[in-house]
PDB file of C-alpha atoms in Angstrom:
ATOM      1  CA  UNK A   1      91.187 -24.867 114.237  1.00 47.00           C
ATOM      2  CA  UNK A   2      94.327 -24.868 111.963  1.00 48.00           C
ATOM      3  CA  UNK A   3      97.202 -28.092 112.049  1.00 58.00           C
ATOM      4  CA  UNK A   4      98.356 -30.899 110.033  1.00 77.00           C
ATOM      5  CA  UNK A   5      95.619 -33.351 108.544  1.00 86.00           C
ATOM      6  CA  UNK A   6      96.524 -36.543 107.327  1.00 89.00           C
ATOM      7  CA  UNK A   7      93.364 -36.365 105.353  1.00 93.00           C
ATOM      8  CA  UNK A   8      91.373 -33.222 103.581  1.00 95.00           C
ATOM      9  CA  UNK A   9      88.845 -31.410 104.740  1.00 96.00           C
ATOM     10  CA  UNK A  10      85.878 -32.674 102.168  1.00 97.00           C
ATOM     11  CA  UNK A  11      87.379 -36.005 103.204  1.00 97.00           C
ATOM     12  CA  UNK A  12      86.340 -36.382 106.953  1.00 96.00           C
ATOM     13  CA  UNK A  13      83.148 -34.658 105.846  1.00 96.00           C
ATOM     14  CA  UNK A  14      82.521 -37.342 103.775  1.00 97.00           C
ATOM     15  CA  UNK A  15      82.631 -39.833 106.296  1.00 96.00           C
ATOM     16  CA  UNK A  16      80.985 -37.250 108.404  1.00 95.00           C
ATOM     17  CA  UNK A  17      77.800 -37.707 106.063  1.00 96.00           C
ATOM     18  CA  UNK A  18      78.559 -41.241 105.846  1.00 95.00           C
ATOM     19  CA  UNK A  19      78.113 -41.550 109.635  1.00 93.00           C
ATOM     20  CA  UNK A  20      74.907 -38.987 109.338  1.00 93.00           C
ATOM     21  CA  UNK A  21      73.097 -41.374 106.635  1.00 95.00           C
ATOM     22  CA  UNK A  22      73.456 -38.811 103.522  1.00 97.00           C
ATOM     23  CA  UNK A  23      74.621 -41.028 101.651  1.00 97.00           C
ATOM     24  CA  UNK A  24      77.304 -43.960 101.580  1.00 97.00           C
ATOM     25  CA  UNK A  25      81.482 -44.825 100.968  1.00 96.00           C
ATOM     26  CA  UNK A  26      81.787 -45.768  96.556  1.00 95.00           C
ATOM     27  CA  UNK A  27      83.116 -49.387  97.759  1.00 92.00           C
ATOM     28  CA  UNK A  28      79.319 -50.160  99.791  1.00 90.00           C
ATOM     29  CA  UNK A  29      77.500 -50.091  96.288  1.00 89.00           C
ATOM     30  CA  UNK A  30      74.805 -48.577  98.007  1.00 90.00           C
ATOM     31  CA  UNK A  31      72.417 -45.553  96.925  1.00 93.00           C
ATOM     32  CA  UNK A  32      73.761 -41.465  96.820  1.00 97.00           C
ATOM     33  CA  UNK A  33      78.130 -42.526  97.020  1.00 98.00           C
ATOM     34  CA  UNK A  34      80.122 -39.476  98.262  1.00 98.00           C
ATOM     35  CA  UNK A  35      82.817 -39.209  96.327  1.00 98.00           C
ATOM     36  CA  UNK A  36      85.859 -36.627  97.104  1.00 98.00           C
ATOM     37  CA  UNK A  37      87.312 -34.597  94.278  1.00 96.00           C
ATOM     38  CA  UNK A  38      87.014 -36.370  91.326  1.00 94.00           C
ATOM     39  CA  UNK A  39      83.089 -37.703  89.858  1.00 93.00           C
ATOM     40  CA  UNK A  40      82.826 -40.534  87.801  1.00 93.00           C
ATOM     41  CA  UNK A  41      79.831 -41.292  85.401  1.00 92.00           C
ATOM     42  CA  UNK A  42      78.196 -43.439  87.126  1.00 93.00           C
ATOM     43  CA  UNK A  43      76.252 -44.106  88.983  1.00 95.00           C
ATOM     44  CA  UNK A  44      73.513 -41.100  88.351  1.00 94.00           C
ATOM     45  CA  UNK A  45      72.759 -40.115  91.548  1.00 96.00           C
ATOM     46  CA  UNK A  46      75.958 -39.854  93.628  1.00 97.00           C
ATOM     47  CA  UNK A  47      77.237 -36.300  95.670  1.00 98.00           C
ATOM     48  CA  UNK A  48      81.008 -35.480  95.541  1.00 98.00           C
ATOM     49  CA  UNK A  49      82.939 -33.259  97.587  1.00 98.00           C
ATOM     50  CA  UNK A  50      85.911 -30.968  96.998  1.00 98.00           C
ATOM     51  CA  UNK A  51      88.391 -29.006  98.828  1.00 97.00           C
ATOM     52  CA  UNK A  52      87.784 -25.182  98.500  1.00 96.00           C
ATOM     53  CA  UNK A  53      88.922 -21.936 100.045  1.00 93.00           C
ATOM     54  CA  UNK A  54      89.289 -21.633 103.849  1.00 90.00           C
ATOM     55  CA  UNK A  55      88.860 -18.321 105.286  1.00 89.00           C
ATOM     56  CA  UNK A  56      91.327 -17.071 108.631  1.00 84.00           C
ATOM     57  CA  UNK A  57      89.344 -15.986 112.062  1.00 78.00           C
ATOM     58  CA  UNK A  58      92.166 -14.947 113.157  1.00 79.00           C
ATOM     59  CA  UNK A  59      94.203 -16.936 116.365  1.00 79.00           C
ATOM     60  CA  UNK A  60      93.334 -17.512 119.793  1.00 80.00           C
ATOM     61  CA  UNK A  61      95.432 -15.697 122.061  1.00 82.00           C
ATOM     62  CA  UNK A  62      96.565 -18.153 124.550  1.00 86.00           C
ATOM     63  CA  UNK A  63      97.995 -20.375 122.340  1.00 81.00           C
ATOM     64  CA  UNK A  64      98.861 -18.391 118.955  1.00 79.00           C
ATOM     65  CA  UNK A  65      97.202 -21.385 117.033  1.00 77.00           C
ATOM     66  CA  UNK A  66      95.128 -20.070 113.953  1.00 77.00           C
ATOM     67  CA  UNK A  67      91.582 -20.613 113.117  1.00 79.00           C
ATOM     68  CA  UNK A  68      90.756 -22.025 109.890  1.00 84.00           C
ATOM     69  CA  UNK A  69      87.895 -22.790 108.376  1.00 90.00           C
ATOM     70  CA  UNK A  70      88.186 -25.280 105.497  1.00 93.00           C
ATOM     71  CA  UNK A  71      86.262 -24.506 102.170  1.00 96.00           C
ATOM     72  CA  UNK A  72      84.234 -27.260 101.113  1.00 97.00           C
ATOM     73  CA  UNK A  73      81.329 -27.300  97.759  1.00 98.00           C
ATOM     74  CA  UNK A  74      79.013 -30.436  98.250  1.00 98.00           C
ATOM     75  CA  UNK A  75      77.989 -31.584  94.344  1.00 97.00           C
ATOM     76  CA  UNK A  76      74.932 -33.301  93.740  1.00 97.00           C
ATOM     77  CA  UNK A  77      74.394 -35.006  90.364  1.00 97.00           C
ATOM     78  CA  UNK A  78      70.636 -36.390  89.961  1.00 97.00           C
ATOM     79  CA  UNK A  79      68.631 -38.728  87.593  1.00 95.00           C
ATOM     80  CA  UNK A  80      65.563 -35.919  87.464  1.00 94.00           C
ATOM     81  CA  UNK A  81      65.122 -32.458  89.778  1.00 94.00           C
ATOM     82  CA  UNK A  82      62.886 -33.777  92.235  1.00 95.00           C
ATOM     83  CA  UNK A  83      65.760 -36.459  93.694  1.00 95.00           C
ATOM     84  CA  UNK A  84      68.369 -34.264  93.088  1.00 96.00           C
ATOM     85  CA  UNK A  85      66.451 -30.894  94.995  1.00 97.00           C
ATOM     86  CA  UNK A  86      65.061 -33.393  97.615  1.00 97.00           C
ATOM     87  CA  UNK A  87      68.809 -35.002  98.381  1.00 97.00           C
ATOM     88  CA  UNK A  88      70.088 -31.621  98.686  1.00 97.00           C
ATOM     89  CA  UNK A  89      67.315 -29.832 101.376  1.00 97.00           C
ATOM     90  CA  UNK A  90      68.004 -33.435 103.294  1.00 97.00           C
ATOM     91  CA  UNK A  91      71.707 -32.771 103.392  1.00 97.00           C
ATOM     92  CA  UNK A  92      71.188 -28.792 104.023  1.00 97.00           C
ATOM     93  CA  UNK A  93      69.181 -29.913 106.686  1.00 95.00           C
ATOM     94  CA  UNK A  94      71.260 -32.334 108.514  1.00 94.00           C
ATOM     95  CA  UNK A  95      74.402 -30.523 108.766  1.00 93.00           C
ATOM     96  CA  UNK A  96      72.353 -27.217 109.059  1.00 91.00           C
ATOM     97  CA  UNK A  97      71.749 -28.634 112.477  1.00 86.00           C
ATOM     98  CA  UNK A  98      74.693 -30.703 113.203  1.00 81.00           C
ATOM     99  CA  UNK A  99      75.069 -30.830 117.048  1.00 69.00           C
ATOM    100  CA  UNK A 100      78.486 -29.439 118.033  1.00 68.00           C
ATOM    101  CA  UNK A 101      81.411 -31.535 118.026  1.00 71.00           C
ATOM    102  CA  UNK A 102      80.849 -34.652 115.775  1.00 80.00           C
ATOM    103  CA  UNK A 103      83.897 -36.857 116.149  1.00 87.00           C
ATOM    104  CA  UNK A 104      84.741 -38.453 112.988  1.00 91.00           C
ATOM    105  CA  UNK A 105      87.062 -41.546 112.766  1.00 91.00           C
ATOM    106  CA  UNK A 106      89.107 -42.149 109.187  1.00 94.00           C
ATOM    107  CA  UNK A 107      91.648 -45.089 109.260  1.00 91.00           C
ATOM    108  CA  UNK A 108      92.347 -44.914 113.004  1.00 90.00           C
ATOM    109  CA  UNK A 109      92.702 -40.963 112.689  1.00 92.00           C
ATOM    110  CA  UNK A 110      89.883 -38.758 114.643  1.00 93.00           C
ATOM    111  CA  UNK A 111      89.059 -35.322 113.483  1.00 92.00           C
ATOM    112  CA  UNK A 112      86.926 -33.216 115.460  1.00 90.00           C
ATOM    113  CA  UNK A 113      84.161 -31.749 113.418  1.00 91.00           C
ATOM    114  CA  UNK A 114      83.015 -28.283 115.515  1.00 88.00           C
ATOM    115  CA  UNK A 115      81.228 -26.553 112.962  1.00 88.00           C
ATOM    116  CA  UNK A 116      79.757 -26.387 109.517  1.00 92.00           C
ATOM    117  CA  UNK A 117      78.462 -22.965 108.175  1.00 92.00           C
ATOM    118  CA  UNK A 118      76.890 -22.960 105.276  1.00 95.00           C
ATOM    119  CA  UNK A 119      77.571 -19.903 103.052  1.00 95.00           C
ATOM    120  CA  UNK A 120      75.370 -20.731  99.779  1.00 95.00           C
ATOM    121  CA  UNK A 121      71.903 -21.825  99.377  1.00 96.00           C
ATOM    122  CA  UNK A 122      70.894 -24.461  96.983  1.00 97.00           C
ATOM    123  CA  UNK A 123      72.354 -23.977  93.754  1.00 96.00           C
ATOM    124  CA  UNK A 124      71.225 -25.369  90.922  1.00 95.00           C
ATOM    125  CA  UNK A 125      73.879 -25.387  88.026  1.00 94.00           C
ATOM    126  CA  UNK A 126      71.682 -27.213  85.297  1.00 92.00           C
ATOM    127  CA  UNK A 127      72.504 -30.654  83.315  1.00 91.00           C
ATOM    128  CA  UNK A 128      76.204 -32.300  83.993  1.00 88.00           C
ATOM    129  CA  UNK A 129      76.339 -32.497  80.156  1.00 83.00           C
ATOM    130  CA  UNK A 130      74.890 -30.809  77.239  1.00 80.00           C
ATOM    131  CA  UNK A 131      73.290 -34.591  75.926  1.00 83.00           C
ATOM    132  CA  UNK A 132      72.233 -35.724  79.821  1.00 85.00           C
ATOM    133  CA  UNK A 133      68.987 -34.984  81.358  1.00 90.00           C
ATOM    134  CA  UNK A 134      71.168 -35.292  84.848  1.00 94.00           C
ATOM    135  CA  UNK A 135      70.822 -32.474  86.726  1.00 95.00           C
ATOM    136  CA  UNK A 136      73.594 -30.736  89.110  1.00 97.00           C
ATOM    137  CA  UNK A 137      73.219 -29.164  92.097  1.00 97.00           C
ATOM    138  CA  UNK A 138      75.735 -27.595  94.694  1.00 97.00           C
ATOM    139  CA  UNK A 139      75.780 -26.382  98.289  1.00 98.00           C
ATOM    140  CA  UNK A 140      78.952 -24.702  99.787  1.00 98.00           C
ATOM    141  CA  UNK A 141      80.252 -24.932 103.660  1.00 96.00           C
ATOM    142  CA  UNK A 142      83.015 -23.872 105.491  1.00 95.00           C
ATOM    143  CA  UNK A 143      83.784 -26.004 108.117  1.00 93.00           C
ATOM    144  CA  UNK A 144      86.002 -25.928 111.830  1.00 89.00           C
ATOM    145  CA  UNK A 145      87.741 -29.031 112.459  1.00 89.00           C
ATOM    146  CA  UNK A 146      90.892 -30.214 114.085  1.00 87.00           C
ATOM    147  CA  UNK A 147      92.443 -33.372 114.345  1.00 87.00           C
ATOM    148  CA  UNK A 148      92.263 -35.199 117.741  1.00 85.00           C
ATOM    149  CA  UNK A 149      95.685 -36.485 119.259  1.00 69.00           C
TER     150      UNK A 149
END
């Protein structure tokens, strides 16, 4: 659903696959951080998660409000293939099956998460670097959110 967000769509997903266990907020210092929009070089494995095209379904009559669903690319960046393929059929899998209606909570704000449809498969893009032996890996989504009042 379309309206104002205080924050962007790969944001609540972020926190979205904080609160699935894909992977954890930069300031816990814990394994995979999910960082939004801009990736730093370290540490090696970490995902990050940027804003991309939303697409229009058109708008529900009753109400004339428009349905938007918010472009998102998922980025993995891995020490060797293995971690970096495994990380991303986990994450593929999880919100693959997301149950319906995930209520995410950023700074006191609640966004509604109703859907995430994956339009890519696992992409593999090759090393983050021409010197690294990091490997990069994306996975894009549109997803159907609204904020909650």
């Amino acid at each position: 659903m379309s309206g104002p967000l205080e924050h962007s769509p790969a944001d609540v997903v972020r926190y979205l696959m904080r609160d699935l266990g894909l992977g954890v907020l930069p300031s816990s210092g814990g394994p995979w951080p999910v960082f939004v929009g801009n990736e730093p070089d370290n540490p090696d494995n970490c995902l990050t998660l940027y804003d991309t095209a939303p697409t229009l379904g058109g708008r529900i009559q009753a109400t004339g409000e428009y349905v938007e669903k918010h472009g998102i690319q998922i980025r993995l960046r891995a020490k060797n293939h293995v971690d970096g393929y495994q990380k991303a059929r986990e994450i593929t899998e999880a919100l693959d099956t997301l149950a319906y209606r995930d209520t995410v909570t950023i700074n006191g704000a609640s966004y509604l998460v109703h859907a995430l449809h994956r339009t890519s498969g696992i992409i593999e893009v090759g090393f983050d670097s021409p010197v690294s032996k990091r490997l990069l890996f994306t996975v894009n989504y549109l997803v159907t959110l609204r904020m909650e009042a």
